CSV table of C-alpha atoms and ligand atoms in Angstrom, one decimal:
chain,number,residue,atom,x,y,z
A,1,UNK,CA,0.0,0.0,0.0
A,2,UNK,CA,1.2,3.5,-0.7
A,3,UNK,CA,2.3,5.5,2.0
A,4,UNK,CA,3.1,5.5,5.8
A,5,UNK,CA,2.1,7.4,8.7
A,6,UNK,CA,1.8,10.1,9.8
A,7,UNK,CA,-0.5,10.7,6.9
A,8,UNK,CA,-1.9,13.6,5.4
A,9,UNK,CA,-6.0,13.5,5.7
A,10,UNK,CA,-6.0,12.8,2.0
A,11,UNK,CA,-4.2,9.8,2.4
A,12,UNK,CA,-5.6,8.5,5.5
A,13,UNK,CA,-9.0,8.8,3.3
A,14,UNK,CA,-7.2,7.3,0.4
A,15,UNK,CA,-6.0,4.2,2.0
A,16,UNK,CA,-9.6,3.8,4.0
A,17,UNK,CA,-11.4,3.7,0.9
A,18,UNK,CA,-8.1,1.3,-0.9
A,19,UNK,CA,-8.6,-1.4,2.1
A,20,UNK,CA,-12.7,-1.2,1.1
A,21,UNK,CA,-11.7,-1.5,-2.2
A,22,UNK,CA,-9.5,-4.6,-0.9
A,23,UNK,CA,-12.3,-6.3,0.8
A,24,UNK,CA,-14.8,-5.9,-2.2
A,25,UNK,CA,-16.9,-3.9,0.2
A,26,UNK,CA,-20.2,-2.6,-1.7
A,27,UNK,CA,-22.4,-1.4,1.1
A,28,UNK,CA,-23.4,2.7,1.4
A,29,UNK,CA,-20.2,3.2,3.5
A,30,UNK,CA,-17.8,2.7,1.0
A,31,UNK,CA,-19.7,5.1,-1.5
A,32,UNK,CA,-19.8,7.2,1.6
A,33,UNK,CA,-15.7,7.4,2.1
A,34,UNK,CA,-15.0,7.7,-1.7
A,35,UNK,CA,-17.2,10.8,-1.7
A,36,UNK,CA,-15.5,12.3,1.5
A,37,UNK,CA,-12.2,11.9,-0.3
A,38,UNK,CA,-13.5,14.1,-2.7
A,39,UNK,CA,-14.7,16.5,-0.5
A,40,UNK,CA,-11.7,17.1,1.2
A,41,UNK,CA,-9.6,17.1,-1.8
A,42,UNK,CA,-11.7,19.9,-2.9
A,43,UNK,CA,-10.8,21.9,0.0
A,44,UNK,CA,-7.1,23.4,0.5
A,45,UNK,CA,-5.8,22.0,3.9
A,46,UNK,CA,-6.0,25.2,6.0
A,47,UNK,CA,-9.3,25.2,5.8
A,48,UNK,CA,-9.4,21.8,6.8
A,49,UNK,CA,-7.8,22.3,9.5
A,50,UNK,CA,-9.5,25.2,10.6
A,51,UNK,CA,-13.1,23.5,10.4
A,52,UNK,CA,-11.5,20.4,12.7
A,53,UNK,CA,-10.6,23.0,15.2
A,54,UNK,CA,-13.6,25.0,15.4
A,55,UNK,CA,-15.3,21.3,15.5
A,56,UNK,CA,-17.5,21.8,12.2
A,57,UNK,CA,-16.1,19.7,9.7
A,58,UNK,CA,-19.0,17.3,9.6
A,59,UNK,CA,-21.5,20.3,8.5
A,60,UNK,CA,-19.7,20.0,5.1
A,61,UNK,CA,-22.1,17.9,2.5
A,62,UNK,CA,-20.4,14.7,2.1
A,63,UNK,CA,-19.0,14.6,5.7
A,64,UNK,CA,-20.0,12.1,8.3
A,65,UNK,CA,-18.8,11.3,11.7
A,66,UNK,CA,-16.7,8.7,10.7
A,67,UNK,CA,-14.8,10.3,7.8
A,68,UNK,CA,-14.5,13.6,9.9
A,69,UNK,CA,-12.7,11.5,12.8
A,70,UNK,CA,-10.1,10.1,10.1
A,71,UNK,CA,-9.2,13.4,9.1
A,72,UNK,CA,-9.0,14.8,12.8
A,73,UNK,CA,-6.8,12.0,13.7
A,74,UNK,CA,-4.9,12.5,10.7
A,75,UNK,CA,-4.1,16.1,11.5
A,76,UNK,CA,-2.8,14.7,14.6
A,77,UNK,CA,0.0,12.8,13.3
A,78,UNK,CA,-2.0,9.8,14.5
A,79,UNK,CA,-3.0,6.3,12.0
A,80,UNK,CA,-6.9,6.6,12.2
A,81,UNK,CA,-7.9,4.1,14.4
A,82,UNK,CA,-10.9,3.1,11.6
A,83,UNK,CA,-7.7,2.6,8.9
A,84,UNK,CA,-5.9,0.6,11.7
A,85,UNK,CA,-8.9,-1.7,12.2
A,86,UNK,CA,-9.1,-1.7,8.0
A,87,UNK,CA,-5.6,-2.5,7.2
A,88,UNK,CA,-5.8,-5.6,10.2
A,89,UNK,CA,-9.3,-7.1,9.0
A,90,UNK,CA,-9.2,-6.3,5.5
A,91,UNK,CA,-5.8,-8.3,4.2
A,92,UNK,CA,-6.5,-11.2,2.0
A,93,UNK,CA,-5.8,-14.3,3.4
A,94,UNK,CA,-3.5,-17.1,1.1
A,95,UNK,CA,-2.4,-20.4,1.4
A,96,UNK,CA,1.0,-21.2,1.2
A,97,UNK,CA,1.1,-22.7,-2.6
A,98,UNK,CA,-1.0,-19.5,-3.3
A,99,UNK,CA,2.0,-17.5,-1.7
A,100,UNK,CA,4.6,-18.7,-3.7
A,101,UNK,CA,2.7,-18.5,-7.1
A,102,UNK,CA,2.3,-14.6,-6.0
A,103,UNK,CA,5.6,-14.2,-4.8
A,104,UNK,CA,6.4,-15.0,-8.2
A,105,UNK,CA,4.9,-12.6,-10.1
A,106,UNK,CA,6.3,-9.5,-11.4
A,107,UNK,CA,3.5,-7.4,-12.5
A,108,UNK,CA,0.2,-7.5,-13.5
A,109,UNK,CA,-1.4,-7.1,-16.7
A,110,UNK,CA,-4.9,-5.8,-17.2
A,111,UNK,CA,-6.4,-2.9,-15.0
A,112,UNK,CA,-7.9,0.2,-15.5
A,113,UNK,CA,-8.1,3.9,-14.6
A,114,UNK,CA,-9.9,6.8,-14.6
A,115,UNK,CA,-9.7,7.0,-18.5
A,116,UNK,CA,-12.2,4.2,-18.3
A,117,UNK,CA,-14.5,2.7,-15.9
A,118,UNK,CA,-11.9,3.1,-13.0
A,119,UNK,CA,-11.6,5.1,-10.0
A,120,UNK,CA,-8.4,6.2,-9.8
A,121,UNK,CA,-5.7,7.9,-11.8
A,122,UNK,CA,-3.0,6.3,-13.3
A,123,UNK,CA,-0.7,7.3,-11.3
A,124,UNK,CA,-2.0,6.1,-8.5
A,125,UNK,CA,-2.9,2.8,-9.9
A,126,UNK,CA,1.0,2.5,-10.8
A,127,UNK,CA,1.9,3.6,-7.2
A,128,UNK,CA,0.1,1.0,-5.6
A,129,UNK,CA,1.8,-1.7,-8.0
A,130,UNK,CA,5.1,-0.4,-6.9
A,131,UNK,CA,4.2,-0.8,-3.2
A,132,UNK,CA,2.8,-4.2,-3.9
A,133,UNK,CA,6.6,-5.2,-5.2
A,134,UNK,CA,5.5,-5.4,-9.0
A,135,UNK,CA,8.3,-4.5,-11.8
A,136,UNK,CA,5.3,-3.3,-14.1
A,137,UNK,CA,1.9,-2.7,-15.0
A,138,UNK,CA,0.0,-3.1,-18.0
A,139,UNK,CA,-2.6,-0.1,-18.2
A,140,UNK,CA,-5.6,-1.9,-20.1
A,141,UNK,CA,-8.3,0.4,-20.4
A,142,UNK,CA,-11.7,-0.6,-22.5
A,143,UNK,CA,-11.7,0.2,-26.3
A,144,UNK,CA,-14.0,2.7,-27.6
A,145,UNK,CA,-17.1,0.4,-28.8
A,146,UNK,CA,-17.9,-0.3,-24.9
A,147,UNK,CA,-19.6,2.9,-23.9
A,148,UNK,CA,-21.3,2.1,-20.8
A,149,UNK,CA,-17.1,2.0,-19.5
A,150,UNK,CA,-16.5,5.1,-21.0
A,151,UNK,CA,-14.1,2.9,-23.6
A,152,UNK,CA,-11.5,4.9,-25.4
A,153,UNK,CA,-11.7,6.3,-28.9
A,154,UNK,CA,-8.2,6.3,-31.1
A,155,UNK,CA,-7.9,10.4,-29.9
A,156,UNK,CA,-7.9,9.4,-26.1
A,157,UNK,CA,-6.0,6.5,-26.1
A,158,UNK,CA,-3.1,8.8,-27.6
A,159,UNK,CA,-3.6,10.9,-25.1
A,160,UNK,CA,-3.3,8.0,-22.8
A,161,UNK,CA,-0.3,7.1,-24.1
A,162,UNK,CA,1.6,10.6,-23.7
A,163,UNK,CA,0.4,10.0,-19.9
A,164,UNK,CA,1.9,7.1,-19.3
A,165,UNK,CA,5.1,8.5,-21.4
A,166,UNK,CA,5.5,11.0,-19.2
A,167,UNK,CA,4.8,9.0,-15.9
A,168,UNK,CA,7.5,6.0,-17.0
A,169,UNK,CA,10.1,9.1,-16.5
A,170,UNK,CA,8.7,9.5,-13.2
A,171,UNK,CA,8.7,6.3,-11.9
A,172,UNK,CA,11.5,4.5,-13.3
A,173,UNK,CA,12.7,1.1,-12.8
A,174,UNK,CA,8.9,0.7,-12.7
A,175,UNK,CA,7.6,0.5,-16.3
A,176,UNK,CA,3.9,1.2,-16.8
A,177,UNK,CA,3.6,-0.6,-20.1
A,178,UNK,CA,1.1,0.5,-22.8
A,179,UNK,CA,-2.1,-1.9,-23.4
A,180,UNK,CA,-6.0,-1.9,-23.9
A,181,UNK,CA,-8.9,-4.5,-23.1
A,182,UNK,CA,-10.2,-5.0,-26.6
A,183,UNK,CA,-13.3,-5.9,-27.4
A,184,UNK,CA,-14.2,-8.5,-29.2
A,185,UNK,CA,-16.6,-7.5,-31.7
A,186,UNK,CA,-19.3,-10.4,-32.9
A,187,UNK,CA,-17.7,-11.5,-36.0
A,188,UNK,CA,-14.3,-12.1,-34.2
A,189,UNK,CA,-12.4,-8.5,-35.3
A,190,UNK,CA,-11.0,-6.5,-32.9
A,191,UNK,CA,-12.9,-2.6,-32.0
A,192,UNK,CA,-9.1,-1.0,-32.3
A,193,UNK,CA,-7.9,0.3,-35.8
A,194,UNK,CA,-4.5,-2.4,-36.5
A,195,UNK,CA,-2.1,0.6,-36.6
A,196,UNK,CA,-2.7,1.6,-33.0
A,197,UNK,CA,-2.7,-2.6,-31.9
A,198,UNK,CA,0.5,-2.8,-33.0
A,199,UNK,CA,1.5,0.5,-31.1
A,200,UNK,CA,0.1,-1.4,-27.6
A,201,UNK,CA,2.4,-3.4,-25.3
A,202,UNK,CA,-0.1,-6.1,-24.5
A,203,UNK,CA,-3.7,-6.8,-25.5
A,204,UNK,CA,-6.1,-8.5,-23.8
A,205,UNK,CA,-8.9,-9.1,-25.8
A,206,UNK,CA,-12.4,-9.8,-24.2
A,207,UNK,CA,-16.4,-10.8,-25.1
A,208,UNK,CA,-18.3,-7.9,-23.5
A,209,UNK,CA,-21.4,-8.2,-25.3
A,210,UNK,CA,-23.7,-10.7,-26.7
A,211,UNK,CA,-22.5,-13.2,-24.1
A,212,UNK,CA,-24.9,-15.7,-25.2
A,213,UNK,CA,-24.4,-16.5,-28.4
A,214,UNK,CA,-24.9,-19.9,-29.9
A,215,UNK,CA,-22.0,-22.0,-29.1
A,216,UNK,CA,-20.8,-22.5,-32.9
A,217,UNK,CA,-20.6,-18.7,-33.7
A,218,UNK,CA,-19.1,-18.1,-30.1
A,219,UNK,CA,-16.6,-20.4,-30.6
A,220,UNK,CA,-15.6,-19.0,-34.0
A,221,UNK,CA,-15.5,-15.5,-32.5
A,222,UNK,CA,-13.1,-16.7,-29.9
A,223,UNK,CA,-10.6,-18.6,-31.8
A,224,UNK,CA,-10.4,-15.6,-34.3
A,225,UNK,CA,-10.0,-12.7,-31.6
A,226,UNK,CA,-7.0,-15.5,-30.3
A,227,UNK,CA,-5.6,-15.8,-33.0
A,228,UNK,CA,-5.3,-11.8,-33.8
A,229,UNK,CA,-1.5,-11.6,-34.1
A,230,UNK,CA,-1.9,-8.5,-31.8
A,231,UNK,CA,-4.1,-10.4,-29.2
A,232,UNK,CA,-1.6,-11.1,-26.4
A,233,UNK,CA,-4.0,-12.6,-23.8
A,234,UNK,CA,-7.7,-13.7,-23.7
A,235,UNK,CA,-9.6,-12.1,-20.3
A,236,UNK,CA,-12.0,-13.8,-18.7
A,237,UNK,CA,-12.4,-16.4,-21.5
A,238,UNK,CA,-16.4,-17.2,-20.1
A,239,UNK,CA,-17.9,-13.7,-19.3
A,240,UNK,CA,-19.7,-15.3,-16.3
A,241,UNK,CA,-20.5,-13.6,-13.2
A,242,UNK,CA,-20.8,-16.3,-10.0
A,243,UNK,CA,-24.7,-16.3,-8.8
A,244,UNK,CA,-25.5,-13.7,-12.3
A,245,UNK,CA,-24.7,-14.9,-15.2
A,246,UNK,CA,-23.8,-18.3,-16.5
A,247,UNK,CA,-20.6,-18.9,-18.6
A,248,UNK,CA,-20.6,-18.3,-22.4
A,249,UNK,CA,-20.8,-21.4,-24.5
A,250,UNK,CA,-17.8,-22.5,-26.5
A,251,UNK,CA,-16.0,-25.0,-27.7
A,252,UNK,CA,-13.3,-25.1,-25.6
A,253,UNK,CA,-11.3,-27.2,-27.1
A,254,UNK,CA,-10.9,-25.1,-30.2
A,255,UNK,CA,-10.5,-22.0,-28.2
A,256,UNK,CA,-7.5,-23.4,-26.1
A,257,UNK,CA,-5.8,-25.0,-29.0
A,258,UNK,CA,-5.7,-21.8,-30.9
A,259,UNK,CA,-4.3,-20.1,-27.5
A,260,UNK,CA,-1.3,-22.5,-27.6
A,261,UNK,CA,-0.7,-22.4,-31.5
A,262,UNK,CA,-1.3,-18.4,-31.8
A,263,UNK,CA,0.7,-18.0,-28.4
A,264,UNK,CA,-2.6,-15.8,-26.6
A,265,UNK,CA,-2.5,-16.5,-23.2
A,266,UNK,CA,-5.4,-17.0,-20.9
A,267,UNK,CA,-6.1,-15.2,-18.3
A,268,UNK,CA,-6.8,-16.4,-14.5
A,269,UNK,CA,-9.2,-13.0,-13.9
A,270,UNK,CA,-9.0,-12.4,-10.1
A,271,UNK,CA,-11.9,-10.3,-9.6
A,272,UNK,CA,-14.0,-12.0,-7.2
A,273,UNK,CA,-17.2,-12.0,-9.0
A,274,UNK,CA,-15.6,-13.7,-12.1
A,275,UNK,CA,-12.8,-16.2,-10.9
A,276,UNK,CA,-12.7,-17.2,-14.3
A,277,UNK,CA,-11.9,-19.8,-15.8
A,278,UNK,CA,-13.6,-22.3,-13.8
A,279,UNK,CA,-11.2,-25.2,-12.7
A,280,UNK,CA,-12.1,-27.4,-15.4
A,281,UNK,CA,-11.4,-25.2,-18.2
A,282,UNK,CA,-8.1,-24.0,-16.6
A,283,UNK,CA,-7.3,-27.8,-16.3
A,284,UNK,CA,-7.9,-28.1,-19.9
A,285,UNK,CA,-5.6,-24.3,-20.8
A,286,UNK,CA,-2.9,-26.3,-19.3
A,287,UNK,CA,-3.5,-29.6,-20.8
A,288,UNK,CA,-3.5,-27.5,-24.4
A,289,UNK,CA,-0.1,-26.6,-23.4
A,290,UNK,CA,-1.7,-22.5,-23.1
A,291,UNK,CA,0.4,-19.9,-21.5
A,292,UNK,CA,-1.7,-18.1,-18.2
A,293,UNK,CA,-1.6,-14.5,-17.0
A,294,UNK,CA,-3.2,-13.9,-13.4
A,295,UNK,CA,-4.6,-10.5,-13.7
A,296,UNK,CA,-6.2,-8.4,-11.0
A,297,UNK,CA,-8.8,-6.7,-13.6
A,298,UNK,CA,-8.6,-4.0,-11.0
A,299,UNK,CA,-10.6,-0.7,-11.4
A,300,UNK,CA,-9.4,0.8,-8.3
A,301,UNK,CA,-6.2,0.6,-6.1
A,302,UNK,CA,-7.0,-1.4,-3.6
A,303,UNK,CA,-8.5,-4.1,-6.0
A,304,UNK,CA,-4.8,-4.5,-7.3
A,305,UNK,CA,-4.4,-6.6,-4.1
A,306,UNK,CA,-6.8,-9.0,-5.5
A,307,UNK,CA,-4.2,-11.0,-7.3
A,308,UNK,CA,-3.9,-14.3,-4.3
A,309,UNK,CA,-7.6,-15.2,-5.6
A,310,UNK,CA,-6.2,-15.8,-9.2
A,311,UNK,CA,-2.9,-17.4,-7.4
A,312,UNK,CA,-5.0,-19.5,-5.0
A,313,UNK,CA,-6.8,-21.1,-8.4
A,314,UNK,CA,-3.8,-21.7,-10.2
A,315,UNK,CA,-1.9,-23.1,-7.2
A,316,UNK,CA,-4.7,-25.7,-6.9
A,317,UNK,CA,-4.9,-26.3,-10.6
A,318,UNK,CA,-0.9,-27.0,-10.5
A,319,UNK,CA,-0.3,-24.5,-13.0
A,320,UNK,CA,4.0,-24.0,-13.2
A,321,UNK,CA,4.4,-20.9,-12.2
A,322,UNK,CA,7.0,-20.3,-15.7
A,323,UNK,CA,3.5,-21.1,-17.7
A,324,UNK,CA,2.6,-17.4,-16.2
A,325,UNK,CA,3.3,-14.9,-18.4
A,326,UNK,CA,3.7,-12.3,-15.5
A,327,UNK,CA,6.5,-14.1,-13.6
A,328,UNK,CA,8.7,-13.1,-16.4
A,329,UNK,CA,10.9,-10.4,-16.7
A,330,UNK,CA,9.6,-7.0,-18.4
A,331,UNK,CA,12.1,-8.1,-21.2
A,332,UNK,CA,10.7,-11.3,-21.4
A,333,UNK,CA,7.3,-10.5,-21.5
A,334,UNK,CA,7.4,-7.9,-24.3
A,335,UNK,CA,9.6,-10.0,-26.2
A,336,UNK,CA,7.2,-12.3,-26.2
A,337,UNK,CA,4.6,-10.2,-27.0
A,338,UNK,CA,6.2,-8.9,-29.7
A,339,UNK,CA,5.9,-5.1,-28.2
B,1,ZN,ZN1,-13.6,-7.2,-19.3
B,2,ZN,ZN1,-11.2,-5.4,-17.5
C-alpha cells in the first residue's frame, strides 16, 4: 500500500477507501468514504484544519462522523484508528502454494483507470503496484465500442499514451507498459484500428457483449479474436459472473488449442465476482499446453491486491508458475509479446 504514517487527511481517506476497495466492500459506506475523499480534496488543507478545530467539519455535505474523525486523527499525526482496524481485517488471506505463485509474479497485466470505468488515476494505480513489489503494469483500459465504460476512442487513447510517457520518467525502474482490453466485436475483429494494436504493449482481448451466443458462432468469434497476431491474452475467457450470469458457450477445445498455436495466453481473472476460468477449463488451458496470465482486472487501487484469488486457483490447478506470463521479466514478457 502506498504510504506510511503520519499521513496527510487525504491519504488517510485514500487508504480507508483502498482497504474497502481490498475487501470488495459494496455497502453505502464505501460510497460514503469515496465521496468524503472528494470533499476534502476539494478543499485546501488550512481550511481543513481550521473546520476540525472550530469542531464543524461534519457540517460539510459529504462529511460524516466517521470520515470527519479520520481526518481529525490525521491532522494529529495519529493512524486513524478506523484505517488501523481496516488494514488488520481487511488483508487477503492465502495459502502457502498461493503464496509462492504470488511471490512469483512480477507485475500485472490488465487494469484500469480513470480513463475508463476506473476510479483512480494512473498514477496512482502505478503507485500501488510499486508498493505491492511489481516491476510493471499493463494499463488496459476498455476500447472505444464499450460505452457504458466510458471505452476509449483512437484520440484518447493517444492521449493516454503521452500520460503514461511521461509518468515512466517519473517512476523508473517501474515500467507502466502501454495496453488496452479490446473488445471482441461479434464477427471475431477487434474494436481498435490495427495501426494503434500494433502500437500497444499487451492486449487482452475480451467478449463484452452478446455473451450468449450460440456455441458455434461463439466459438468461432473466440478462436479468431486469439488468433489476432496483436491479441496477447484472452480475459476472462467465459464472461460469467458467479450467482449472475452463466458462462458463455464454446467450444473449448478449439479455443484453447488456438491459445497455444497463436501464443494468446489465458487469463486467470481475479476479480472475485468472475474467478474465471472455472477449474475445469483452466485444467484443460494447461493440458492444451496455453500460456496463463493472473490479472487483478482492478478498477481501483486497492482491487490491485486482488491477485492471491487468481494465485489460489492456479496453485490448486498445478499451474507452473513459468507457464505465467507475469513471472517473467519486463524483457521477457514484451519479447514475447512482440511489443
Ligand atoms: Zn472485461
Ligand atoms: Zn477489465
Amino acid at each position: 500500500m502506498d504510504g506510511s504514517p503520519p499521513f496527510t487527511q487525504v491519504q488517510a481517506l485514500e487508504l480507508v477507501v483502498h482497504c474497502l476497495d481490498r475487501s470488495y466492500d459494496q455497502t453505502p459506506r464505501a460510497k460514503a468514504f469515496v465521496r468524503a475523499l472528494g470533499v476534502v480534496k476539494g478543499l485546501d488543507p488550512g481550511e481543513v484544519e481550521a473546520l476540525v478545530a472550530a469542531d464543524i467539519l461534519t457540517d460539510l455535505d459529504g462529511i460524516g462522523p466517521s470520515s470527519a474523525a479520520i481526518v481529525k486523527e490525521a491532522l494529529q499525526g495519529k493512524v486513524p484508528a478506523y484505517l488501523a482496524k481496516l488494514e488488520a481485517t481487511t488483508q487477503i488471506a492465502m495459502s502457502d502454494g498461493a503464496a509462492a505463485v504470488r511471490a512469483a509474479l512480477k507485475g500485472d497485466l490488465h487494469c484500469h483507470s480513470l480513463w475508463s470505468d476506473g476510479g483512480a488515476p494512473v498514477e496512482a494505480m502505478a503507485r500501488t503496484a510499486v508498493a505491492l513489489g511489481h516491476e510493471y503494469l499493463v494499463l488496459t483500459d476498455h476500447s472505444p465500442r464499450l460505452t457504458v465504460a466510458h471505452g476509449l476512442n483512437r484520440e484518447r487513447l493517444l492521449a493516454q499514451l503521452q500520460e503514461i510517457e511521461a509518468l515512466n520518467a517519473k517512476l523508473a525502474p517501474f515500467r507502466v507498459l502501454t495496453g488496452m482490453e479490446v473488445d471482441i466485436l461479434e464477427d471475431g475483429r477487434l474494436d481498435l484500428d490495427d495501426d494503434l494494436l500494433v502500437r500497444l504493449d499487451v492486449v487482452v482481448a475480451s467478449v463484452h457483449s452478446k455473451l450468449r451466443m450460440e456455441r458455434t458462432p461463439m466459438t468461432e468469434r473466440m478462436v479468431l479474436a486469439v488468433a489476432n497476431p496483436h491479441v496477447d491474452i484472452l480475459g476472462h475467457c467465459t464472461g460469467r459472473m458467479i450467482g449472475k450470469r452463466p458462462p458463455s458457450t464454446f467450444d473449448a477445445d478449439y479455443v484453447f488449442a488456438a491459445c497455444a498455436q497463436f501464443h494468446t495466453a489465458v487469463e486467470i481473472n481475479c476479480r472475485p465476482e468472475r474467478l474465471d476460468p472455472p477449474e475445469e477449463l483452466l485444467a484443460l488451458a494447461l493440458e492444451y499446453g496455453c500460456y496463463l496470465s493472473i490479472d487483478s482486472d482492478a478498477h481501483a487501487t486497492g482491487q490491485l491486491e486482488w491477485q492471491p484469488h487468481g494465485c489460489e486457483k492456479a496453485a490448486q490447478g498445478g499451474v507452473p508458475v513459468e507457464r505465467i506470463i507475469n513471472t517473467w521479466s519486463v524483457d521477457e514478457l514484451l519479447a514475447w509479446t512482440g511489443a
